Amino acid sequence: MSKQFYWSVFFLALLLPFMLEVASSSSLATTDSNLNLPVCYMQTEDGKISDLGNLCQVPASNNINSTNRVAGVKRLLDTKECPGCNLSGANLANKVLTFVNLSNANLSGANLTGARLIGADLSNTNLTNANLKGAKLNGARMIGTNLIGTNLAGANLLGANLWNTDLAGANLNSTKMPDGTFHK
Amino acid sequence: MHLRKNIISTLVFLLALSIIISGAFYARITTAQTSFVGSLPPGYASYSGKLVMGKSCSCANTGISGAPALPPLCNTAVCFGSSFTRYGFVFTNVEGINSKACDQIRLSTSIPPCFQLDADDAIVISGSMASVQDLSYYGFTLYQSLVYNKNFPDNFASIKSSVGLNLNSANLKIGNNGKYILIFTASTRTLNVLKRGLQSIGVPRAIINHYPIPKTVANLGKIDYPDQLTIQLRLTSQSPEERQQVNTFAQEVAPNTNVIFIKGPKVDGDITFDDIPTWEDTLRSNPIEYQMGLDRQLALLERSVTNTYARQGYSLKARLTEKVLHVDTKECRESASIDCVYDSPDALYSSFPCDFSPSALRNGNCFIQLEQNSDDVLMLLGVDHTLVGDKTLAAYVSAESKKSAGSNDGTFSFMGLYTQGSAKQYWPRNKGDDLYAVKITRDCGDSPYCASVPFLGIPGARRGFFIVGRTYLDKVTASGPNPANLIPAVLLWFSKG
């Protein structure tokens, strides 16, 4: 019994790199360009995402988060809806995200440089340490948004609603403010 | 009796006077137009067109209880637009300017008349908005109806996309008598030629308006399949009095409105899309709805409505939050497979996305189903944006249902004017003047502020509709309202048992 177990571990160790390669070569995602995080998952033909955390030997809890983030980014880009999603660290640079619903979402540390967030709902969204340099946030609803450490340099906030939002901790270098003036 | 006679005599006199004045007025315009055409420099030629009005009809079967009846059904295959808006279109049958492509398509769909322009061509409209000056809304919009795409039949894709920002009731420059001149052109040179010509015959500069066209859209001499353009006039009325004003405009003013197509000397235009302001660049911040605490009031109203239906044995089946959208015309132009459905740049459109929709309609509209004899109730709760603060936030709000494909449901339509005060029945302490609460169900009975959804099909047939809202015009910016300023509406779906 124990002999069989050792043989199984041996073959698994040999085959594991090939299994991942096969998964990768058949367009099954093992990395994701939208995220700056290592991920380990595959997408089935019917669009479901399977967690391959055990094969990647990544702690399961972290991997589930990554999978959720990947699924969240996909959902956001497909439907423009992802309220309450965990998209921390996501790379959404230069994406067209007009009128998306990201209320109550976690976008801490996300890369949103140059993103078009016109009319987006960012109410109660966590944007701590997110990079929104040059982003277009015209008419965005940013009520109660957390902007501590957020880079809004060169961003356009014309008409944005910042009710109950504290801008004190944000980088506002050359930011176009809601009233159309430029922050110095 | 005597007083009544006096009033009637006065009204008859005023009517006669207005006809005489307007007759004289139009005679002056016509004279001015003739002499204006004669003053054009060599290389320019003029051709006649006209402003034709669409019929007064409704896309909806029913309205809201307590409101005036809707116009008769349009009975067209595709019924786009609002039941409260009457449309006018610029038309010409001049060979080479008129659009054969649109004419062919018009036979099978409801596409309006089109035309095609060179980059130094222009369209000049001269008329009067005097009779409709106090309307809830009017606006002129230029559209790309058809654009070249080799992947589509006859090499044209139908994108129905607006170009630039409207000239509307908030920013159209008009004279004391409502007189205006409106010039559509992609050429500054042509614009200046026309302005000089008009001023030389005494037309004041203050009433000359320019609607800039990007030269890539006025491309008749440049490509084999030039853009087929449409100019649409929207006239929106809320009350019967306003509807009468629109009817008067359609019957008396539109036929006397002068439309001239100017052909230039084939010099390229200079105006590009980059020169034309976009809606997002016009936005102003005005969080007054939040400052007034209307978000909290709306939440309290929602609780009150939920309790009211709970007491009647209903449970909450779904709660949907309104999602607003300003139509992205760039997306329509670039993809060619997306239809902007003659969007208005002055409007925010809203829908109610949901996760349980079996039919993925554009913008995630919810596919709501009410069984044929169902006593389910939908409650639409929101802030009447026209009543808040300085009352300049938006010109009007409206909501209507649209049929899902293959559905046998009828549809409803109503305007904000007739929902005012509707929240009070659910509001014990007489608050909520700025809120509305509209009931939507199969059979309204005696319920006030209620829209019935008639079932028009055979039992067991497919049901379903989706709700579209419109919020028109920030009067200060003269463009579409700022979504960030507006508290989203809520749709509650109650079911018995």
XYZ file of C-alpha atoms in Angstrom:
681
model
C 0.000 0.000 0.000
C 2.705 2.459 1.007
C 4.766 1.401 -2.043
C 1.847 2.310 -4.348
C 1.503 5.685 -2.602
C 5.175 6.549 -3.125
C 4.972 5.545 -6.814
C 1.930 7.809 -7.236
C 3.728 10.787 -5.705
C 6.723 10.124 -7.936
C 4.667 10.022 -11.153
C 2.681 13.050 -10.130
C 5.885 15.004 -9.537
C 7.110 13.955 -12.995
C 3.884 14.702 -14.814
C 2.869 17.923 -13.076
C 4.908 20.302 -15.251
C 3.559 18.630 -18.420
C -0.008 18.770 -17.175
C 0.294 22.528 -16.693
C 1.912 22.943 -20.086
C -0.892 21.027 -21.750
C -3.405 23.205 -19.944
C -1.596 26.307 -21.098
C -1.140 25.224 -24.716
C -4.814 24.409 -25.078
C -5.724 28.002 -24.189
C -6.642 27.149 -20.664
C -5.606 30.117 -18.613
C -2.812 29.600 -16.132
C -1.813 33.233 -15.964
C -3.923 36.280 -16.511
C -2.786 39.484 -18.117
C -5.459 41.453 -16.305
C -3.883 40.709 -12.949
C -0.427 41.199 -11.596
C -0.835 38.103 -9.482
C 0.170 34.490 -10.113
C -2.996 32.499 -10.611
C -3.800 28.906 -11.207
C -7.129 28.084 -12.733
C -8.675 26.797 -15.908
C -11.769 27.800 -17.736
C -14.059 25.042 -18.942
C -15.876 25.143 -22.260
C -19.075 26.291 -20.641
C -17.317 29.281 -19.091
C -16.926 27.920 -15.566
C -13.647 28.501 -13.797
C -12.059 25.571 -11.980
C -9.661 26.138 -9.128
C -6.398 24.250 -9.710
C -4.857 25.375 -6.446
C -3.765 21.870 -5.436
C -1.884 21.295 -8.679
C -0.141 24.665 -8.400
C 0.755 23.933 -4.791
C -0.432 27.419 -3.853
C -2.201 27.873 -0.525
C -5.861 27.265 -1.266
C -7.154 30.395 0.437
C -4.973 32.754 -1.638
C -5.831 30.937 -4.784
C -9.548 31.198 -4.226
C -9.095 34.948 -3.902
C -7.176 35.081 -7.162
C -9.827 33.047 -8.904
C -12.476 35.350 -7.573
C -10.531 38.335 -8.840
C -10.156 36.822 -12.283
C -13.838 35.985 -12.390
C -14.593 39.488 -11.112
C -12.543 41.170 -13.831
C -14.212 39.016 -16.466
C -17.636 39.804 -15.056
C -16.815 43.514 -14.952
C -15.610 43.641 -18.548
C -18.476 41.485 -19.832
C -21.367 43.040 -17.947
C -20.033 46.358 -16.595
C -21.358 45.210 -13.235
C -19.292 44.044 -10.288
C -20.647 45.603 -7.095
C -18.931 44.368 -3.958
C -16.283 42.443 -5.926
C -12.751 41.954 -4.690
C -10.572 43.321 -7.497
C -7.641 44.412 -5.370
C -4.458 44.642 -7.390
C -6.284 44.164 -10.691
C -4.748 45.648 -13.816
C -7.490 47.660 -15.518
C -5.236 50.269 -17.107
C -6.768 52.079 -20.102
C -9.921 49.952 -19.953
C -13.247 51.395 -21.090
C -15.309 51.171 -17.901
C -17.958 53.802 -18.613
C -21.040 53.500 -16.388
C -19.714 50.419 -14.595
C -21.142 49.565 -11.218
C -18.255 49.037 -8.807
C -20.033 50.223 -5.685
C -18.717 48.634 -2.482
C -15.962 46.897 -4.466
C -12.384 46.485 -3.262
C -9.987 48.008 -5.807
C -7.156 48.693 -3.383
C -3.834 48.772 -5.166
C -5.525 48.356 -8.550
C -3.962 49.810 -11.697
C -6.580 52.056 -13.318
C -4.231 54.466 -15.077
C -5.935 56.051 -18.080
C -9.140 54.096 -17.491
C -12.407 55.589 -18.754
C -14.672 55.539 -15.706
C -17.150 58.151 -16.966
C -20.453 57.859 -15.070
C -19.132 54.945 -13.008
C -20.668 54.116 -9.652
C -17.760 54.033 -7.192
C -19.833 54.634 -4.073
C -18.181 53.167 -0.968
C -15.489 51.637 -3.190
C -12.103 50.993 -1.632
C -9.519 52.711 -3.854
C -6.721 52.902 -1.285
C -3.323 52.993 -2.982
C -4.974 52.501 -6.375
C -3.406 54.221 -9.358
C -5.904 56.332 -11.331
C -3.352 58.586 -13.001
C -4.943 60.229 -16.049
C -8.225 58.370 -15.544
C -11.493 59.933 -16.739
C -13.962 60.006 -13.859
C -16.369 62.617 -15.292
C -19.771 62.265 -13.650
C -18.629 59.361 -11.476
C -20.594 58.714 -8.312
C -17.901 58.597 -5.607
C -19.988 58.870 -2.461
C -18.103 57.626 0.588
C -15.237 56.348 -1.587
C -11.995 55.547 0.242
C -9.224 57.525 -1.494
C -6.388 57.196 1.010
C -3.117 56.959 -0.906
C -4.961 57.017 -4.251
C -3.073 58.493 -7.178
C -5.447 60.842 -9.013
C -2.696 62.870 -10.711
C -3.919 64.213 -14.050
C -7.288 62.541 -13.568
C -10.518 64.229 -14.678
C -13.130 64.501 -11.922
C -15.398 66.989 -13.721
C -18.909 66.649 -12.301
C -17.954 63.742 -10.038
C -19.970 63.482 -6.842
C -17.594 63.313 -3.868
C -20.264 63.602 -1.183
C -18.912 62.229 2.119
C -15.558 61.487 0.490
C -12.252 62.667 1.908
C -9.684 63.686 -0.707
C -7.047 64.558 1.885
C -4.897 61.468 1.405
C -5.023 61.410 -2.406
C -2.439 62.650 -4.902
C -4.238 65.452 -6.736
C -1.387 66.814 -8.804
C -2.952 68.523 -11.881
C -6.274 66.833 -11.206
C -9.338 68.382 -12.837
C -11.681 68.858 -9.899
C -15.505 68.379 -9.971
C -16.057 72.108 -10.496
C -13.713 72.202 -13.512
C -10.785 73.891 -11.774
C -7.337 72.293 -11.726
C -5.806 71.308 -8.417
C -2.320 72.734 -7.943
C -72.793 83.812 -19.800
C -71.739 87.322 -20.820
C -68.286 86.781 -19.307
C -67.931 83.494 -21.203
C -68.860 85.251 -24.449
C -66.240 87.898 -23.763
C -63.579 85.297 -23.105
C -64.431 83.451 -26.314
C -64.379 86.706 -28.307
C -61.000 87.583 -26.790
C -59.610 84.160 -27.595
C -60.882 84.348 -31.174
C -59.350 87.803 -31.523
C -56.010 86.643 -30.114
C -56.029 83.608 -32.396
C -56.747 85.788 -35.434
C -54.033 88.218 -34.363
C -51.476 85.464 -33.920
C -52.315 84.047 -37.355
C -51.899 87.492 -38.933
C -48.631 88.123 -37.104
C -47.225 84.703 -37.907
C -48.323 85.082 -41.539
C -46.459 88.362 -41.805
C -43.530 86.866 -39.983
C -43.197 83.911 -42.357
C -43.585 86.167 -45.339
C -40.560 88.084 -44.053
C -38.565 84.915 -43.568
C -39.342 83.714 -47.080
C -38.333 87.063 -48.559
C -35.154 87.051 -46.495
C -34.337 83.541 -47.613
C -34.762 84.378 -51.297
C -32.495 87.392 -51.119
C -30.024 85.472 -48.980
C -29.647 82.760 -51.616
C -29.059 85.417 -54.247
C -26.191 86.863 -52.227
C -24.124 83.651 -52.170
C -20.679 83.955 -53.832
C -19.765 82.010 -57.006
C -19.318 78.289 -56.492
C -22.220 77.965 -54.089
C -25.589 76.632 -55.141
C -28.815 76.163 -53.218
C -31.452 73.430 -53.318
C -34.756 73.218 -51.561
C -35.735 70.962 -48.739
C -38.434 70.914 -46.130
C -39.218 70.048 -42.547
C -41.647 67.134 -42.420
C -43.376 66.131 -39.214
C -44.045 62.586 -38.108
C -47.511 61.707 -36.931
C -48.617 62.095 -33.335
C -48.661 58.566 -32.012
C -47.737 56.495 -29.014
C -45.490 53.487 -28.579
C -47.442 52.432 -25.495
C -50.850 50.840 -24.947
C -51.629 52.583 -21.685
C -50.571 55.445 -19.491
C -50.800 56.110 -15.791
C -54.124 56.493 -13.974
C -55.023 60.154 -13.570
C -53.024 61.296 -16.598
C -54.508 62.385 -19.957
C -54.917 59.653 -22.548
C -51.991 58.864 -24.807
C -52.095 59.510 -28.542
C -53.180 56.512 -30.659
C -50.730 53.670 -31.191
C -48.080 54.179 -33.854
C -48.559 50.657 -35.238
C -45.126 50.532 -36.776
C -42.976 47.420 -36.732
C -40.312 49.160 -34.684
C -41.659 51.771 -32.321
C -38.754 53.684 -30.922
C -38.924 56.952 -29.054
C -41.177 58.378 -26.423
C -44.948 58.460 -26.546
C -44.768 62.115 -25.562
C -42.398 63.232 -28.276
C -43.312 64.263 -31.789
C -40.576 64.079 -34.374
C -39.731 66.227 -37.377
C -37.212 65.446 -40.096
C -35.338 67.372 -42.765
C -36.185 66.040 -46.205
C -35.169 66.681 -49.789
C -35.864 64.862 -53.012
C -33.029 66.566 -54.893
C -31.066 63.954 -56.810
C -27.565 63.492 -55.401
C -28.433 64.927 -52.015
C -31.329 62.667 -51.105
C -30.680 59.157 -49.877
C -31.759 56.198 -51.963
C -30.239 53.818 -49.415
C -32.411 55.129 -46.608
C -35.465 55.201 -48.852
C -35.027 51.488 -49.563
C -34.626 50.635 -45.890
C -37.555 52.844 -44.909
C -39.887 50.502 -46.722
C -39.247 47.782 -44.150
C -38.287 49.700 -41.004
C -39.033 53.013 -39.380
C -35.833 54.749 -40.443
C -36.493 58.446 -41.165
C -35.467 60.408 -44.283
C -31.730 60.852 -44.875
C -29.398 62.925 -47.050
C -25.703 63.102 -47.841
C -23.288 66.030 -47.714
C -19.866 67.121 -48.899
C -17.559 68.627 -46.295
C -18.157 72.206 -47.472
C -21.906 71.793 -47.910
C -24.418 73.164 -45.442
C -28.035 72.955 -44.448
C -29.757 76.156 -43.410
C -33.011 76.010 -41.475
C -34.895 79.216 -40.821
C -38.097 79.256 -38.865
C -39.726 80.089 -35.585
C -40.022 78.277 -32.275
C -42.426 80.936 -30.936
C -45.358 78.557 -30.677
C -43.373 75.953 -28.731
C -41.093 78.173 -26.673
C -42.502 76.964 -23.370
C -42.440 73.258 -24.171
C -40.846 70.821 -21.719
C -38.225 70.130 -24.333
C -37.322 70.534 -27.971
C -34.058 69.842 -29.725
C -32.402 69.445 -33.119
C -30.020 66.496 -33.524
C -27.872 65.318 -36.418
C -27.504 61.556 -36.869
C -25.434 59.125 -38.839
C -28.265 56.821 -39.898
C -26.236 54.572 -42.205
C -22.458 54.236 -42.451
C -20.295 52.244 -44.824
C -19.521 48.702 -43.752
C -18.719 46.011 -46.297
C -20.008 43.290 -43.971
C -23.586 44.501 -44.216
C -26.179 44.238 -46.988
C -25.777 47.013 -49.555
C -22.547 47.998 -47.749
C -24.385 50.033 -45.145
C -24.630 49.442 -41.399
C -27.518 51.117 -39.615
C -26.027 52.750 -36.504
C -28.532 55.613 -35.897
C -25.952 57.455 -33.854
C -26.130 61.103 -32.797
C -23.327 63.434 -33.861
C -22.160 66.088 -31.403
C -24.426 67.833 -28.927
C -27.971 69.015 -29.583
C -29.212 72.496 -30.080
C -32.221 72.540 -27.820
C -34.732 74.579 -25.858
C -31.979 75.620 -23.432
C -29.352 76.810 -25.889
C -30.920 77.529 -29.290
C -30.460 81.243 -29.900
C -33.811 82.713 -30.869
C -35.073 86.241 -31.407
C -37.909 88.028 -29.658
C -40.466 86.413 -31.922
C -38.896 82.982 -31.670
C -37.138 83.358 -35.020
C -33.925 81.403 -35.498
C -31.435 80.401 -38.176
C -29.673 77.064 -37.820
C -26.669 76.159 -39.975
C -25.278 72.629 -40.183
C -21.841 72.485 -41.791
C -18.374 70.954 -41.439
C -16.698 73.986 -43.001
C -15.820 77.202 -41.181
C -15.391 78.838 -44.578
C -18.923 77.942 -45.646
C -20.230 78.996 -42.251
C -18.671 82.429 -42.612
C -19.984 82.797 -46.162
C -23.486 81.992 -44.973
C -23.267 84.246 -41.939
C -22.114 87.164 -44.093
C -24.912 86.512 -46.561
C -27.530 86.379 -43.820
C -26.250 89.495 -42.086
C -26.180 91.363 -45.389
C -29.950 90.980 -45.609
C -30.503 92.096 -42.043
C -30.560 88.826 -40.092
C -29.145 89.573 -36.635
C -26.040 87.611 -35.659
C -27.709 86.832 -32.319
C -30.143 84.354 -33.888
C -27.662 82.517 -36.107
C -26.825 79.105 -34.659
C -24.139 76.706 -35.846
C -24.398 72.934 -35.478
C -20.858 71.715 -36.260
C -20.490 68.539 -38.317
C -17.217 66.583 -38.389
C -15.862 66.533 -41.941
C -15.459 62.760 -41.777
C -19.246 62.499 -41.572
C -19.852 64.877 -44.493
C -17.960 62.625 -46.900
C -20.045 62.485 -50.083
C -17.136 63.204 -52.420
C -14.684 61.034 -50.503
C -16.045 57.499 -50.461
C -18.306 55.307 -52.565
C -20.806 54.823 -49.778
C -21.038 58.174 -47.973
C -22.653 58.508 -44.559
C -26.419 58.831 -44.810
C -27.354 61.601 -42.402
C -30.583 62.570 -40.689
C -31.661 65.733 -38.911
C -34.308 65.108 -36.321
C -36.382 67.623 -34.391
C -37.853 66.396 -31.112
C -40.825 68.214 -29.580
C -41.815 66.845 -26.185
C -45.062 67.771 -24.502
C -46.357 66.787 -21.087
C -49.745 68.465 -20.710
C -52.662 68.571 -23.185
C -51.939 72.298 -23.629
C -48.378 71.539 -24.642
C -49.561 68.797 -26.975
C -51.824 71.340 -28.656
C -48.838 73.659 -29.107
C -46.953 70.829 -30.776
C -49.918 70.116 -33.035
C -50.017 73.780 -34.018
C -46.321 73.685 -34.785
C -46.772 70.565 -36.909
C -49.722 71.979 -38.850
C -48.770 75.614 -39.258
C -45.115 76.240 -38.481
C -43.324 73.216 -39.933
C -44.729 73.670 -43.477
C -43.508 77.271 -43.402
C -40.070 76.456 -42.065
C -37.457 77.001 -44.749
C -34.855 74.332 -45.343
C -32.098 75.007 -47.883
C -29.314 72.640 -48.888
C -26.189 74.595 -49.869
C -23.631 72.908 -52.141
C -20.141 74.332 -51.707
C -17.361 74.730 -54.303
C -15.787 71.353 -53.293
C -13.279 72.727 -50.816
C -12.593 70.416 -47.896
C -14.115 71.063 -44.490
C -12.054 71.686 -41.394
C -14.185 70.621 -38.415
C -13.283 67.331 -36.754
C -14.739 65.274 -33.909
C -12.008 66.731 -31.670
C -13.465 70.217 -32.200
C -16.898 69.202 -30.982
C -17.571 69.173 -27.230
C -18.724 65.929 -25.705
C -21.397 65.360 -23.089
C -18.871 64.390 -20.411
C -17.081 67.717 -20.873
C -20.263 69.652 -20.046
C -21.022 68.099 -16.672
C -21.509 70.218 -13.588
C -21.438 69.073 -10.011
C -24.623 69.656 -8.052
C -25.137 67.135 -5.229
C -28.237 68.929 -3.932
C -30.326 65.729 -3.845
C -27.851 64.238 -1.385
C -27.502 67.503 0.534
C -31.274 67.506 1.015
C -31.112 63.964 2.367
C -33.370 62.598 -0.363
C -31.406 59.335 -0.414
C -32.462 58.752 3.193
C -36.031 59.818 2.400
C -36.141 57.385 -0.493
C -34.934 54.584 1.780
C -37.709 55.420 4.263
C -40.280 55.483 1.475
C -39.045 52.071 0.327
C -39.493 50.705 3.827
C -42.956 52.204 4.068
C -44.020 50.742 0.716
C -42.611 47.328 1.652
C -44.519 47.366 4.926
C -47.708 48.394 3.146
C -47.527 45.403 0.811
C -46.401 43.051 3.593
C -49.602 43.901 5.429
C -51.537 42.903 2.308
C -49.840 39.505 2.201
C -47.131 40.327 -0.333
C -43.483 39.425 -0.071
C -40.584 41.107 -1.821
C -39.534 39.026 -4.819
C -36.802 41.309 -6.161
C -35.260 44.708 -5.580
C -33.574 46.363 -8.547
C -31.613 49.588 -8.601
C -31.810 51.928 -11.561
C -28.749 52.090 -13.740
C -28.319 55.190 -15.881
C -26.454 55.484 -19.115
C -25.469 58.170 -21.566
C -25.289 56.521 -24.968
C -21.718 56.053 -26.150
C -21.981 57.076 -29.795
C -18.294 56.427 -30.380
C -18.967 52.774 -29.638
C -21.719 52.710 -32.278
C -19.508 54.410 -34.854
C -16.531 52.163 -34.274
C -18.217 48.796 -33.901
C -20.893 49.312 -36.583
C -22.752 46.363 -35.070
C -24.230 48.409 -32.235
C -27.318 50.463 -32.948
C -27.637 53.750 -31.019
C -31.378 53.833 -31.891
C -31.485 57.598 -32.521
C -30.188 58.437 -29.050
C -30.550 61.899 -27.630
C -27.333 63.490 -26.314
C -29.576 65.475 -23.956
C -30.870 62.398 -22.181
C -29.753 59.888 -19.631
C -31.414 56.535 -20.237
C -32.055 54.203 -17.372
C -32.822 50.535 -16.942
C -33.071 48.000 -14.143
C -30.442 45.277 -14.491
C -30.946 42.052 -12.626
C -29.291 38.693 -12.187
C -32.376 36.594 -12.869
C -32.989 37.794 -16.393
C -33.441 34.881 -18.810
C -32.949 37.268 -21.700
C -29.728 39.246 -21.875
C -30.930 42.478 -23.411
C -28.651 45.372 -24.060
C -27.543 47.275 -20.961
C -28.657 44.377 -18.814
C -32.319 45.260 -18.793
C -34.345 43.007 -16.597
C -36.828 40.735 -18.280
C -39.809 41.110 -15.985
C -42.651 38.659 -16.272
C -46.129 39.081 -14.861
C -48.442 36.116 -15.328
C -51.615 36.783 -17.272
C -53.903 37.253 -14.278
C -51.158 37.805 -11.772
C -51.661 40.117 -8.827
C -47.909 40.747 -8.614
C -47.044 44.392 -8.152
C -44.015 46.364 -9.297
C -43.363 49.571 -7.416
C -41.159 52.203 -9.026
C -39.797 54.594 -6.406
C -37.540 57.538 -7.040
C -36.699 61.196 -6.798
C -38.431 63.548 -9.224
C -35.283 65.304 -10.357
C -37.253 68.154 -11.914
C -38.599 69.285 -8.536
C -35.408 69.431 -6.536
C -33.516 72.579 -5.613
C -33.489 75.206 -8.309
C -35.613 73.034 -10.632
C -33.006 73.290 -13.338
C -31.564 69.842 -12.897
C -33.595 68.213 -15.619
C -36.379 69.197 -17.961
C -38.475 66.085 -17.465
C -38.395 62.458 -16.464
C -40.375 59.647 -17.991
C -40.616 55.896 -17.760
C -42.057 53.392 -20.152
C -42.035 49.705 -20.803
C -40.865 48.104 -24.014
C -41.871 44.757 -25.373
C -39.437 41.915 -25.237
C -39.098 40.033 -28.510
C -42.040 37.709 -29.006
C -43.866 38.936 -25.932
C -47.624 39.289 -25.859
C -47.610 41.978 -23.236
C -48.777 45.484 -23.883
C -46.721 48.440 -22.759
C -47.172 51.579 -20.688
C -45.678 55.050 -20.644
C -45.868 57.997 -18.273
C -44.246 61.351 -17.573
C -42.977 62.848 -14.343
C -45.625 65.560 -14.405
C -48.311 63.006 -13.526
C -46.376 61.197 -10.811
C -45.989 64.283 -8.645
C -47.486 63.720 -5.196
C -47.646 59.968 -5.705
C -45.361 59.136 -2.758
C -47.691 60.770 -0.253
C -50.081 57.808 -0.033
C -47.250 55.725 1.431
C -45.855 58.535 3.533
C -47.591 59.004 6.852
C -46.160 62.392 7.795
C -46.869 64.192 4.542
C -43.253 64.211 3.399
C -41.883 63.076 0.105
C -43.000 65.945 -2.109
C -39.911 65.387 -4.232
C -40.389 61.607 -4.444
C -42.634 59.449 -6.586
C -44.103 56.000 -6.054
C -45.736 54.452 -9.114
C -47.509 51.105 -9.113
C -47.251 48.774 -12.121
C -49.493 45.738 -12.288
C -51.884 43.801 -14.540
C -55.052 45.406 -13.253
C -54.887 48.749 -11.469
C -58.527 48.835 -10.405
C -59.029 52.157 -8.621
C -55.377 52.594 -7.645
C -54.043 56.079 -8.267
C -50.669 56.585 -9.942
C -50.849 53.112 -11.432
C -49.913 51.743 -14.862
C -51.712 48.638 -16.071
C -49.818 46.200 -18.247
C -52.404 44.763 -20.617
C -52.041 41.169 -21.721
C -52.592 41.071 -25.467
C -51.788 37.501 -26.355
C -53.257 34.073 -26.002
C -53.090 32.346 -22.584
C -49.760 30.667 -22.060
C -48.060 32.896 -24.590
C -44.760 34.472 -23.773
C -44.749 37.413 -21.407
C -42.126 39.972 -20.568
C -41.135 43.575 -20.814
C -38.390 45.836 -19.678
C -38.535 49.326 -18.272
C -36.709 52.263 -19.786
C -36.474 55.633 -18.086
C -35.384 58.962 -19.479
C -34.144 62.049 -17.711
C -33.833 64.966 -20.065
C -31.664 68.033 -20.092
C -29.751 69.926 -17.481
C -30.998 73.412 -18.276
C -27.797 75.071 -17.031
C -25.369 73.038 -19.126
C -27.946 72.627 -21.945
C -26.833 69.020 -22.218
C -27.643 65.638 -20.707
C -27.878 65.581 -16.896
C -24.988 64.487 -14.706
C -25.641 60.937 -13.429
C -23.536 61.604 -10.331
C -26.040 64.234 -9.199
C -29.063 61.966 -9.389
C -30.178 59.501 -6.734
C -31.007 56.235 -8.522
C -34.606 55.009 -8.530
C -35.584 51.612 -7.126
C -37.903 48.971 -8.572
C -39.525 46.593 -6.091
C -41.262 43.414 -7.241
C -43.881 42.101 -4.823
C -45.546 38.733 -5.104
C -48.362 37.202 -3.107
C -47.819 33.995 -1.225
